[in-house]
């Protein structure tokens, strides 16, 4: 038995920090390697030369994020706003207003979502065309078989197959895909679309409720979290870009290589995004020998553009978070009132607005002035008062290949937590898990799952408790059970018929 196993964790986002923290609590000799200059990766945010806080896009924390909320409570932090209302705009103006769903009488899923959401223009006749889609929601149970069944189809094909009207798709479902999976429906896996929509919107009435960090995630959560890891004996090393791994004759990873540095290891956890992992594989002869890692080169990632504007006056922005559609065919965008969300701007004399574009590949080549002009035009289409305000400062952050792309057919190339290396584990928001969560919560959960695999490997320490997602409501459970029974019966009849 190894007295104090050495564990190397690569990547200091939600997954890597989660794994490092749990292993440090269990007494492991754990070192976290981060390629960037600070822990937290793209989520953390940073300061400009003038001391202004900026981020690589704003990150929400939705009602189902049970494990992240539990972590924040354990760390005795108070980083979040109250639950906030949101709206949706098109070039025609306000389209949708969402309430705080948990404050309203609870209806069986998904009735509350449809009944309480206030659509300004979308006719009821179009909204009702979503009902047949509930069969796919019930049929998709997040199992490997379900993923394989639905992953080869595009989300657009799925909605068309179940009779969703073109207007409902264009004005409701595709905007959700553009800001939830960061790509238009014809570029999204149907399996990913169902999984994401169910987790964030359809499973329970309150799931769409959201809070926001009252500053950058780096300052409010990651910095105190890193301090706690260091207090527990964990080591966090930045500016360490992994270039390869070293293995022994049995295939175990014995060291992680960062240029001229070597970090000895008894176990390794990779916790980096798709783009980062592909860069590591491209430079690593050891990983290139394994087909599962070569297959990662088939995966894609999506460009993000984050723009922060400081105005010379306060603008009346009715709701702090807003999603927008119809401005560009393949791009979704959001804007946020930071005066309402961030402590540092609460008493500012001018509005501070964050505008984030997803699937922003056509915007990245533009210079800052062209981008600002587009942003101002779009904002004024939503709220004409923006036309009268002047921009006194700005930040434009281009993020090529920054977020995971769940394209049709991508499931076969995703990795599970356990790899062909006996002591190398994977985590991240693109890694396969049965948990059912998405985005930041999924990344954090997979970090906990990887830590538990290390604890099981060495039989040292206590497994971390991972909170499951809230159970399906009874009528959904019944519908899924009936559906599975009917499918089993049909399969049995078919097999018996074939035998005769």
Coordinates of C-alpha atoms in Angstrom, one line a residue:
X1 CA 0.0 0.0 0.0
X2 CA 1.2 3.5 -0.9
X3 CA 1.2 5.6 2.3
X4 CA 0.3 8.9 0.7
X5 CA -0.5 8.4 -3.0
X6 CA 0.6 11.1 -5.4
X7 CA -2.2 12.4 -7.6
X8 CA -1.8 14.8 -10.4
X9 CA -4.9 16.7 -11.5
X10 CA -4.6 18.6 -14.8
X11 CA -6.9 21.6 -15.3
X12 CA -8.1 24.0 -12.6
X13 CA -11.8 24.5 -13.5
X14 CA -14.8 23.1 -11.7
X15 CA -13.8 19.5 -12.4
X16 CA -10.2 19.8 -11.5
X17 CA -10.7 21.9 -8.4
X18 CA -13.5 19.5 -7.3
X19 CA -11.3 16.5 -7.6
X20 CA -8.3 18.2 -5.9
X21 CA -10.4 19.5 -3.0
X22 CA -11.9 16.1 -2.3
X23 CA -8.5 14.3 -2.5
X24 CA -6.8 16.9 -0.3
X25 CA -9.5 16.4 2.3
X26 CA -8.7 12.6 2.3
X27 CA -5.0 13.2 2.9
X28 CA -3.7 12.5 -0.6
X29 CA -0.6 14.2 -1.9
X30 CA -2.4 16.0 -4.7
X31 CA -1.0 18.6 -7.2
X32 CA -3.1 20.6 -9.5
X33 CA -1.5 21.8 -12.7
X34 CA -3.1 24.7 -14.6
X35 CA -1.9 25.9 -18.0
X36 CA -3.1 29.4 -17.4
X37 CA -1.9 32.1 -15.1
X38 CA -4.6 31.5 -12.4
X39 CA -6.8 28.7 -11.2
X40 CA -10.3 28.6 -12.6
X41 CA -9.7 28.7 -16.3
X42 CA -12.2 30.5 -18.5
X43 CA -14.7 30.7 -15.7
X44 CA -12.6 32.6 -13.2
X45 CA -12.4 36.1 -14.8
X46 CA -9.6 38.6 -14.3
X47 CA -8.8 42.3 -14.0
X48 CA -7.9 44.8 -16.7
X49 CA -4.9 47.1 -16.3
X50 CA -7.2 49.7 -14.9
X51 CA -8.5 47.3 -12.3
X52 CA -11.9 46.6 -13.9
X53 CA -13.3 43.1 -13.5
X54 CA -14.0 41.2 -16.7
X55 CA -14.9 37.6 -17.5
X56 CA -15.1 35.1 -20.3
X57 CA -18.8 35.3 -20.2
X58 CA -21.3 35.3 -17.4
X59 CA -22.1 32.0 -15.7
X60 CA -25.5 31.2 -14.1
X61 CA -26.2 28.8 -11.3
X62 CA -29.5 27.0 -11.9
X63 CA -31.8 25.5 -9.3
X64 CA -30.7 21.9 -10.0
X65 CA -27.0 22.7 -9.2
X66 CA -27.3 20.8 -5.9
X67 CA -23.7 19.8 -5.6
X68 CA -22.3 23.3 -6.3
X69 CA -24.7 24.9 -3.8
X70 CA -23.7 22.3 -1.3
X71 CA -20.0 23.1 -1.9
X72 CA -20.6 26.8 -1.5
X73 CA -22.3 26.1 1.8
X74 CA -19.5 23.9 3.0
X75 CA -17.0 26.6 2.2
X76 CA -19.2 29.1 4.1
X77 CA -19.4 31.5 1.2
X78 CA -22.1 33.9 0.2
X79 CA -21.4 34.5 -3.5
X80 CA -24.9 34.5 -5.1
X81 CA -27.6 37.0 -5.9
X82 CA -31.2 36.2 -5.0
X83 CA -33.2 34.2 -7.6
X84 CA -33.6 36.5 -10.7
X85 CA -36.2 36.9 -13.4
X86 CA -35.2 36.8 -17.0
X87 CA -36.5 37.9 -20.4
X88 CA -36.1 37.1 -24.1
X89 CA -35.9 39.6 -26.9
X90 CA -35.9 39.5 -30.7
X91 CA -35.4 42.3 -33.2
X92 CA -39.2 42.9 -32.8
X93 CA -38.8 43.6 -29.0
X94 CA -39.7 41.7 -25.9
X95 CA -40.8 38.2 -26.6
X96 CA -40.9 36.3 -23.3
X97 CA -40.8 37.0 -19.6
X98 CA -40.0 34.2 -17.1
X99 CA -41.2 34.3 -13.4
X100 CA -39.4 32.9 -10.4
X101 CA -41.0 29.5 -10.9
X102 CA -40.5 28.2 -7.3
X103 CA -42.6 31.0 -6.0
X104 CA -45.7 29.8 -7.9
X105 CA -48.0 26.9 -7.1
X106 CA -46.3 23.8 -8.3
X107 CA -47.9 22.0 -11.3
X108 CA -47.0 18.6 -12.7
X109 CA -44.0 18.8 -15.1
X110 CA -43.9 20.3 -17.6
X111 CA -47.2 22.2 -17.1
X112 CA -45.7 24.9 -14.9
X113 CA -43.1 25.8 -17.5
X114 CA -45.8 26.3 -20.1
X115 CA -48.4 27.9 -17.9
X116 CA -46.3 30.4 -16.1
X117 CA -44.0 31.5 -18.8
X118 CA -45.3 34.7 -20.3
X119 CA -45.2 34.7 -24.1
X120 CA -45.8 38.1 -25.7
X121 CA -46.4 37.0 -29.3
X122 CA -46.1 33.3 -29.7
X123 CA -49.7 31.9 -30.2
X124 CA -51.0 29.1 -28.0
X125 CA -51.7 27.0 -31.2
X126 CA -47.9 27.0 -31.8
X127 CA -47.0 26.3 -28.2
X128 CA -49.3 23.2 -28.2
X129 CA -47.3 21.6 -31.0
X130 CA -44.6 20.9 -28.4
X131 CA -46.8 18.3 -26.7
X132 CA -45.9 15.3 -28.9
X133 CA -42.2 16.0 -28.1
X134 CA -42.9 14.8 -24.6
X135 CA -42.7 11.2 -25.9
X136 CA -39.0 11.8 -26.8
X137 CA -38.4 13.3 -23.4
X138 CA -39.9 10.3 -21.7
X139 CA -38.1 7.8 -24.1
X140 CA -34.7 9.5 -23.5
X141 CA -33.6 8.2 -20.0
X142 CA -29.9 9.4 -20.2
X143 CA -28.8 5.8 -20.6
X144 CA -26.0 4.8 -23.0
X145 CA -28.6 3.1 -25.2
X146 CA -30.7 6.3 -25.3
X147 CA -27.7 8.4 -26.2
X148 CA -26.8 6.1 -29.0
X149 CA -30.4 6.0 -30.3
X150 CA -30.8 9.8 -30.4
X151 CA -27.2 11.1 -30.9
X152 CA -27.1 10.4 -34.6
X153 CA -30.0 12.7 -35.2
X154 CA -29.9 16.5 -35.2
X155 CA -32.0 18.5 -32.8
X156 CA -33.7 20.1 -35.8
X157 CA -34.7 16.7 -37.2
X158 CA -36.0 15.7 -33.8
X159 CA -38.3 18.7 -33.4
X160 CA -39.5 18.4 -37.0
X161 CA -40.2 14.6 -36.6
X162 CA -42.4 15.3 -33.6
X163 CA -44.4 18.0 -35.3
X164 CA -43.1 21.1 -33.5
X165 CA -44.3 24.1 -35.6
X166 CA -41.6 26.1 -37.4
X167 CA -42.5 29.2 -35.5
X168 CA -42.3 27.5 -32.1
X169 CA -39.0 26.0 -33.1
X170 CA -37.6 29.3 -34.4
X171 CA -38.9 31.5 -31.5
X172 CA -38.5 29.1 -28.6
X173 CA -36.5 25.9 -29.0
X174 CA -33.7 27.1 -31.2
X175 CA -33.0 30.1 -28.9
X176 CA -32.7 27.7 -26.0
X177 CA -30.3 25.6 -28.0
X178 CA -28.2 28.6 -29.0
X179 CA -27.6 29.7 -25.4
X180 CA -27.8 26.1 -23.8
X181 CA -25.8 24.0 -26.3
X182 CA -24.2 27.1 -28.0
X183 CA -25.1 26.1 -31.6
X184 CA -28.1 26.0 -33.9
X185 CA -30.3 23.0 -34.0
X186 CA -29.0 21.5 -37.2
X187 CA -25.5 21.4 -35.5
X188 CA -26.7 19.9 -32.2
X189 CA -27.1 16.3 -31.2
X190 CA -30.8 15.4 -30.5
X191 CA -29.6 13.4 -27.5
X192 CA -27.8 16.4 -26.1
X193 CA -30.7 18.7 -26.8
X194 CA -33.2 16.5 -24.9
X195 CA -30.8 16.0 -22.0
X196 CA -30.1 19.7 -21.7
X197 CA -33.7 20.9 -22.0
X198 CA -34.9 18.3 -19.5
X199 CA -32.3 19.1 -16.9
X200 CA -32.7 22.9 -17.1
X201 CA -36.3 23.4 -18.0
X202 CA -38.7 20.4 -18.2
X203 CA -38.0 18.0 -15.4
X204 CA -39.3 20.2 -12.5
X205 CA -41.0 23.5 -12.5
X206 CA -38.3 25.3 -10.5
X207 CA -35.4 24.0 -12.6
X208 CA -35.2 27.2 -14.8
X209 CA -34.7 29.5 -11.7
X210 CA -31.2 30.9 -11.6
X211 CA -28.9 32.9 -9.4
X212 CA -25.7 34.7 -10.5
X213 CA -22.4 35.4 -8.9
X214 CA -22.2 38.8 -7.3
X215 CA -18.8 39.4 -8.9
X216 CA -16.5 37.2 -10.9
X217 CA -16.6 33.5 -10.1
X218 CA -12.8 33.7 -9.6
X219 CA -13.0 36.2 -6.8
X220 CA -16.2 35.0 -5.1
X221 CA -15.7 31.2 -5.3
X222 CA -12.5 30.0 -6.8
X223 CA -10.1 32.1 -4.8
X224 CA -11.4 31.1 -1.3
X225 CA -11.8 27.5 -2.6
X226 CA -8.1 27.4 -3.7
X227 CA -7.1 28.9 -0.3
X228 CA -9.0 26.0 1.4
X229 CA -7.2 23.4 -0.8
X230 CA -3.8 24.9 0.0
X231 CA -4.7 24.8 3.7
X232 CA -5.4 21.1 3.4
X233 CA -2.0 20.5 1.8
X234 CA -2.9 20.5 -1.8
X235 CA -0.6 22.2 -4.3
X236 CA -1.8 24.4 -7.1
X237 CA 0.7 25.2 -9.8
X238 CA -0.2 27.7 -12.6
X239 CA 1.6 28.2 -15.9
X240 CA 2.1 24.5 -16.2
X241 CA 1.1 23.3 -19.7
X242 CA 1.1 19.5 -20.0
X243 CA 3.0 18.2 -22.9
X244 CA 3.0 14.4 -22.3
X245 CA 2.7 11.6 -19.8
X246 CA 5.2 8.8 -18.9
X247 CA 4.1 5.2 -18.5
X248 CA 5.7 2.0 -17.2
X249 CA 5.6 -1.5 -18.7
X250 CA 2.2 -2.2 -17.2
X251 CA 0.6 0.9 -18.9
X252 CA 0.3 2.9 -15.6
X253 CA 1.0 6.6 -15.8
X254 CA 4.1 7.3 -13.7
X255 CA 4.5 11.0 -14.4
X256 CA 3.0 14.0 -16.1
X257 CA 5.4 16.1 -18.2
X258 CA 5.2 19.9 -18.5
X259 CA 8.0 20.9 -20.8
X260 CA 11.2 20.4 -18.8
X261 CA 9.3 19.5 -15.6
X262 CA 8.2 16.1 -14.5
X263 CA 5.6 15.4 -11.9
X264 CA 5.6 11.9 -10.5
X265 CA 2.2 10.3 -10.1
X266 CA 0.4 7.3 -8.7
X267 CA -2.8 8.4 -10.4
X268 CA -3.8 11.2 -12.8
X269 CA -7.0 13.0 -13.4
X270 CA -7.5 15.1 -16.6
X271 CA -10.0 17.9 -16.1
X272 CA -9.6 20.1 -19.2
X273 CA -12.0 21.1 -21.9
X274 CA -12.1 19.5 -25.4
X275 CA -9.8 22.0 -27.0
X276 CA -7.2 21.8 -24.2
X277 CA -7.4 18.0 -24.3
X278 CA -6.9 17.9 -28.0
X279 CA -3.7 20.1 -27.7
X280 CA -2.4 17.7 -25.1
X281 CA -3.1 14.6 -27.3
X282 CA -1.5 16.4 -30.3
X283 CA 1.8 16.7 -28.3
X284 CA 1.7 13.4 -26.4
X285 CA 3.1 10.3 -28.1
X286 CA 1.9 8.2 -25.2
X287 CA -1.7 9.3 -25.6
X288 CA -1.6 9.1 -29.3
X289 CA -1.0 5.3 -29.0
X290 CA -4.5 4.9 -27.6
X291 CA -7.4 5.0 -30.0
X292 CA -9.8 6.5 -27.4
X293 CA -7.6 9.6 -27.2
X294 CA -7.0 9.8 -30.9
X295 CA -10.7 9.8 -31.4
X296 CA -11.0 13.0 -29.3
X297 CA -9.7 14.8 -32.4
X298 CA -13.2 14.2 -33.9
X299 CA -14.8 16.4 -31.3
X300 CA -15.5 20.1 -31.8
X301 CA -15.7 23.2 -29.7
X302 CA -17.5 26.5 -30.1
X303 CA -16.4 30.2 -30.3
X304 CA -17.5 32.7 -27.7
X305 CA -17.3 36.5 -27.7
X306 CA -17.6 38.3 -24.4
X307 CA -18.2 42.1 -24.5
X308 CA -18.4 44.4 -21.4
X309 CA -19.6 48.0 -21.8
X310 CA -19.5 50.9 -19.4
X311 CA -22.0 53.6 -20.2
X312 CA -22.1 57.3 -19.2
X313 CA -25.6 57.0 -17.6
X314 CA -27.9 54.5 -16.0
X315 CA -30.2 52.7 -18.4
X316 CA -33.5 51.2 -17.2
X317 CA -33.0 47.5 -17.8
X318 CA -36.2 45.7 -16.6
X319 CA -34.6 42.3 -15.9
X320 CA -31.0 41.5 -15.0
X321 CA -30.6 38.6 -17.4
X322 CA -31.8 38.5 -21.0
X323 CA -31.5 36.0 -23.9
X324 CA -31.9 37.2 -27.5
X325 CA -32.6 35.5 -30.8
X326 CA -33.3 36.3 -34.4
X327 CA -30.4 38.8 -34.9
X328 CA -28.1 36.3 -36.6
X329 CA -29.3 32.9 -38.0
X330 CA -26.6 30.8 -36.2
X331 CA -25.7 32.8 -33.2
X332 CA -27.4 33.3 -29.8
X333 CA -26.5 36.1 -27.4
X334 CA -27.3 37.3 -23.9
X335 CA -27.0 40.5 -22.0
X336 CA -26.8 41.2 -18.3
X337 CA -27.3 44.2 -16.1
X338 CA -24.2 44.1 -13.9
X339 CA -25.5 47.0 -11.8
X340 CA -28.2 44.6 -10.6
X341 CA -25.9 41.5 -10.3
X342 CA -22.4 42.6 -9.2
X343 CA -21.7 44.2 -5.9
X344 CA -19.0 46.5 -7.3
X345 CA -21.5 48.2 -9.7
X346 CA -24.5 48.5 -7.4
X347 CA -23.9 52.2 -6.8
X348 CA -22.3 53.1 -10.2
X349 CA -23.6 56.2 -11.9
X350 CA -23.6 54.5 -15.3
X351 CA -24.8 51.2 -16.5
X352 CA -22.4 48.3 -16.9
X353 CA -23.6 45.6 -19.3
X354 CA -22.2 42.2 -20.2
X355 CA -23.0 40.9 -23.7
X356 CA -22.1 37.3 -24.6
X357 CA -22.3 35.7 -28.0
X358 CA -22.3 32.0 -28.5
X359 CA -21.3 30.3 -31.8
X360 CA -19.7 33.6 -32.5
X361 CA -17.2 32.4 -35.2
X362 CA -18.4 35.1 -37.7
X363 CA -17.7 37.9 -35.2
X364 CA -14.2 37.0 -34.0
X365 CA -12.3 38.4 -37.1
X366 CA -13.9 41.8 -36.6
X367 CA -12.0 44.6 -34.8
X368 CA -13.2 45.9 -31.5
X369 CA -14.8 49.0 -33.0
X370 CA -16.9 46.9 -35.4
X371 CA -18.0 44.6 -32.6
X372 CA -19.0 47.4 -30.3
X373 CA -21.1 49.0 -33.1
X374 CA -22.9 45.7 -33.6
X375 CA -23.5 45.2 -29.9
X376 CA -24.8 48.8 -29.5
X377 CA -27.2 48.3 -32.4
X378 CA -28.5 45.0 -31.0
X379 CA -29.0 46.4 -27.5
X380 CA -30.9 49.4 -28.9
X381 CA -33.2 47.0 -30.8
X382 CA -34.1 45.4 -27.4
X383 CA -34.2 48.6 -25.3
X384 CA -34.2 51.9 -27.3
X385 CA -32.8 53.8 -24.3
X386 CA -29.3 52.3 -25.2
X387 CA -29.3 54.6 -28.3
X388 CA -29.0 57.7 -26.0
X389 CA -26.1 56.4 -23.9
X390 CA -22.4 56.7 -24.7
X391 CA -19.8 54.0 -24.1
X392 CA -17.0 55.3 -21.9
X393 CA -15.1 52.0 -21.5
X394 CA -15.2 48.6 -23.0
X395 CA -13.7 45.1 -23.0
X396 CA -13.8 42.7 -25.9
X397 CA -12.7 39.1 -25.2
X398 CA -12.5 36.6 -28.1
X399 CA -12.6 33.0 -27.0
X400 CA -12.0 30.6 -30.0
X401 CA -13.1 27.0 -29.4
X402 CA -14.0 27.8 -25.8
X403 CA -17.0 25.6 -25.0
X404 CA -18.0 22.0 -25.7
X405 CA -19.9 21.2 -28.9
X406 CA -22.2 18.2 -28.7
X407 CA -22.6 17.7 -32.4
X408 CA -24.6 14.8 -33.9
X409 CA -22.6 11.7 -33.8
X410 CA -20.2 13.0 -31.2
X411 CA -21.2 10.6 -28.3
X412 CA -19.1 7.8 -29.8
X413 CA -16.0 9.9 -29.4
X414 CA -16.6 11.2 -25.8
X415 CA -14.6 9.6 -23.0
X416 CA -15.8 8.0 -19.8
X417 CA -14.2 8.6 -16.5
X418 CA -12.3 5.3 -16.6
X419 CA -9.8 5.0 -19.5
X420 CA -7.6 2.3 -20.8
X421 CA -4.8 3.5 -18.6
X422 CA -5.4 1.8 -15.2
X423 CA -4.7 4.9 -13.2
X424 CA -5.7 7.8 -15.5
X425 CA -9.2 9.2 -15.1
X426 CA -11.2 11.9 -17.0
X427 CA -13.6 14.6 -15.8
X428 CA -15.2 17.7 -17.4
X429 CA -18.5 18.8 -18.8
X430 CA -17.9 16.7 -21.9
X431 CA -17.1 13.4 -20.2
X432 CA -19.8 10.7 -20.1
X433 CA -21.6 10.4 -16.7
X434 CA -24.9 8.8 -15.7
X435 CA -25.6 11.7 -13.2
X436 CA -27.8 13.6 -15.6
X437 CA -26.5 17.1 -14.9
X438 CA -25.1 19.7 -17.4
X439 CA -22.6 22.5 -17.7
X440 CA -20.8 23.7 -14.5
X441 CA -22.6 21.3 -12.3
X442 CA -21.7 18.4 -14.6
X443 CA -18.1 19.4 -14.6
X444 CA -18.0 19.6 -10.8
X445 CA -19.8 16.2 -10.5
X446 CA -17.4 14.5 -12.8
X447 CA -14.5 15.9 -10.8
X448 CA -16.0 14.3 -7.7
X449 CA -16.6 11.0 -9.6
X450 CA -12.9 11.0 -10.7
X451 CA -11.8 11.6 -7.1
X452 CA -13.9 8.7 -5.9
X453 CA -12.3 6.4 -8.5
X454 CA -8.9 7.3 -7.1
X455 CA -10.1 6.7 -3.6
X456 CA -11.4 3.3 -4.7
X457 CA -8.1 2.5 -6.5
X458 CA -6.1 2.9 -3.3
X459 CA -8.7 2.0 -0.8
X460 CA -7.8 5.0 1.2
X461 CA -10.2 7.6 2.5
X462 CA -14.0 8.0 2.3
X463 CA -15.9 8.3 -0.9
X464 CA -17.4 11.7 -1.5
X465 CA -21.1 11.9 -1.4
X466 CA -22.5 13.1 -4.7
X467 CA -26.0 14.5 -4.6
X468 CA -28.2 13.0 -7.3
X469 CA -30.4 15.1 -9.5
X470 CA -34.0 15.4 -8.2
X471 CA -36.0 12.3 -9.0
X472 CA -38.4 12.4 -11.9
X473 CA -42.0 13.3 -10.9
X474 CA -44.2 10.3 -10.3
X475 CA -46.2 10.7 -13.6
X476 CA -42.9 10.9 -15.6
X477 CA -41.6 7.8 -13.8
X478 CA -44.8 5.9 -14.6
X479 CA -44.7 7.0 -18.2
X480 CA -41.1 5.9 -18.6
X481 CA -41.9 2.5 -17.0
X482 CA -44.8 2.0 -19.3
X483 CA -42.8 3.0 -22.3
X484 CA -40.0 0.6 -21.4
X485 CA -42.5 -2.2 -20.8
X486 CA -44.1 -1.6 -24.2
X487 CA -40.7 -1.5 -25.9
X488 CA -39.7 -4.8 -24.2
X489 CA -43.0 -6.4 -25.2
X490 CA -42.5 -5.3 -28.8
X491 CA -39.0 -6.6 -28.8
X492 CA -40.1 -10.0 -27.4
X493 CA -42.9 -10.3 -30.0
X494 CA -40.5 -9.5 -32.8
X495 CA -38.0 -12.0 -31.5
X496 CA -40.7 -14.7 -31.2
X497 CA -42.0 -13.9 -34.6
X498 CA -38.5 -14.2 -36.1
X499 CA -38.0 -17.6 -34.3
X500 CA -41.0 -19.0 -36.0

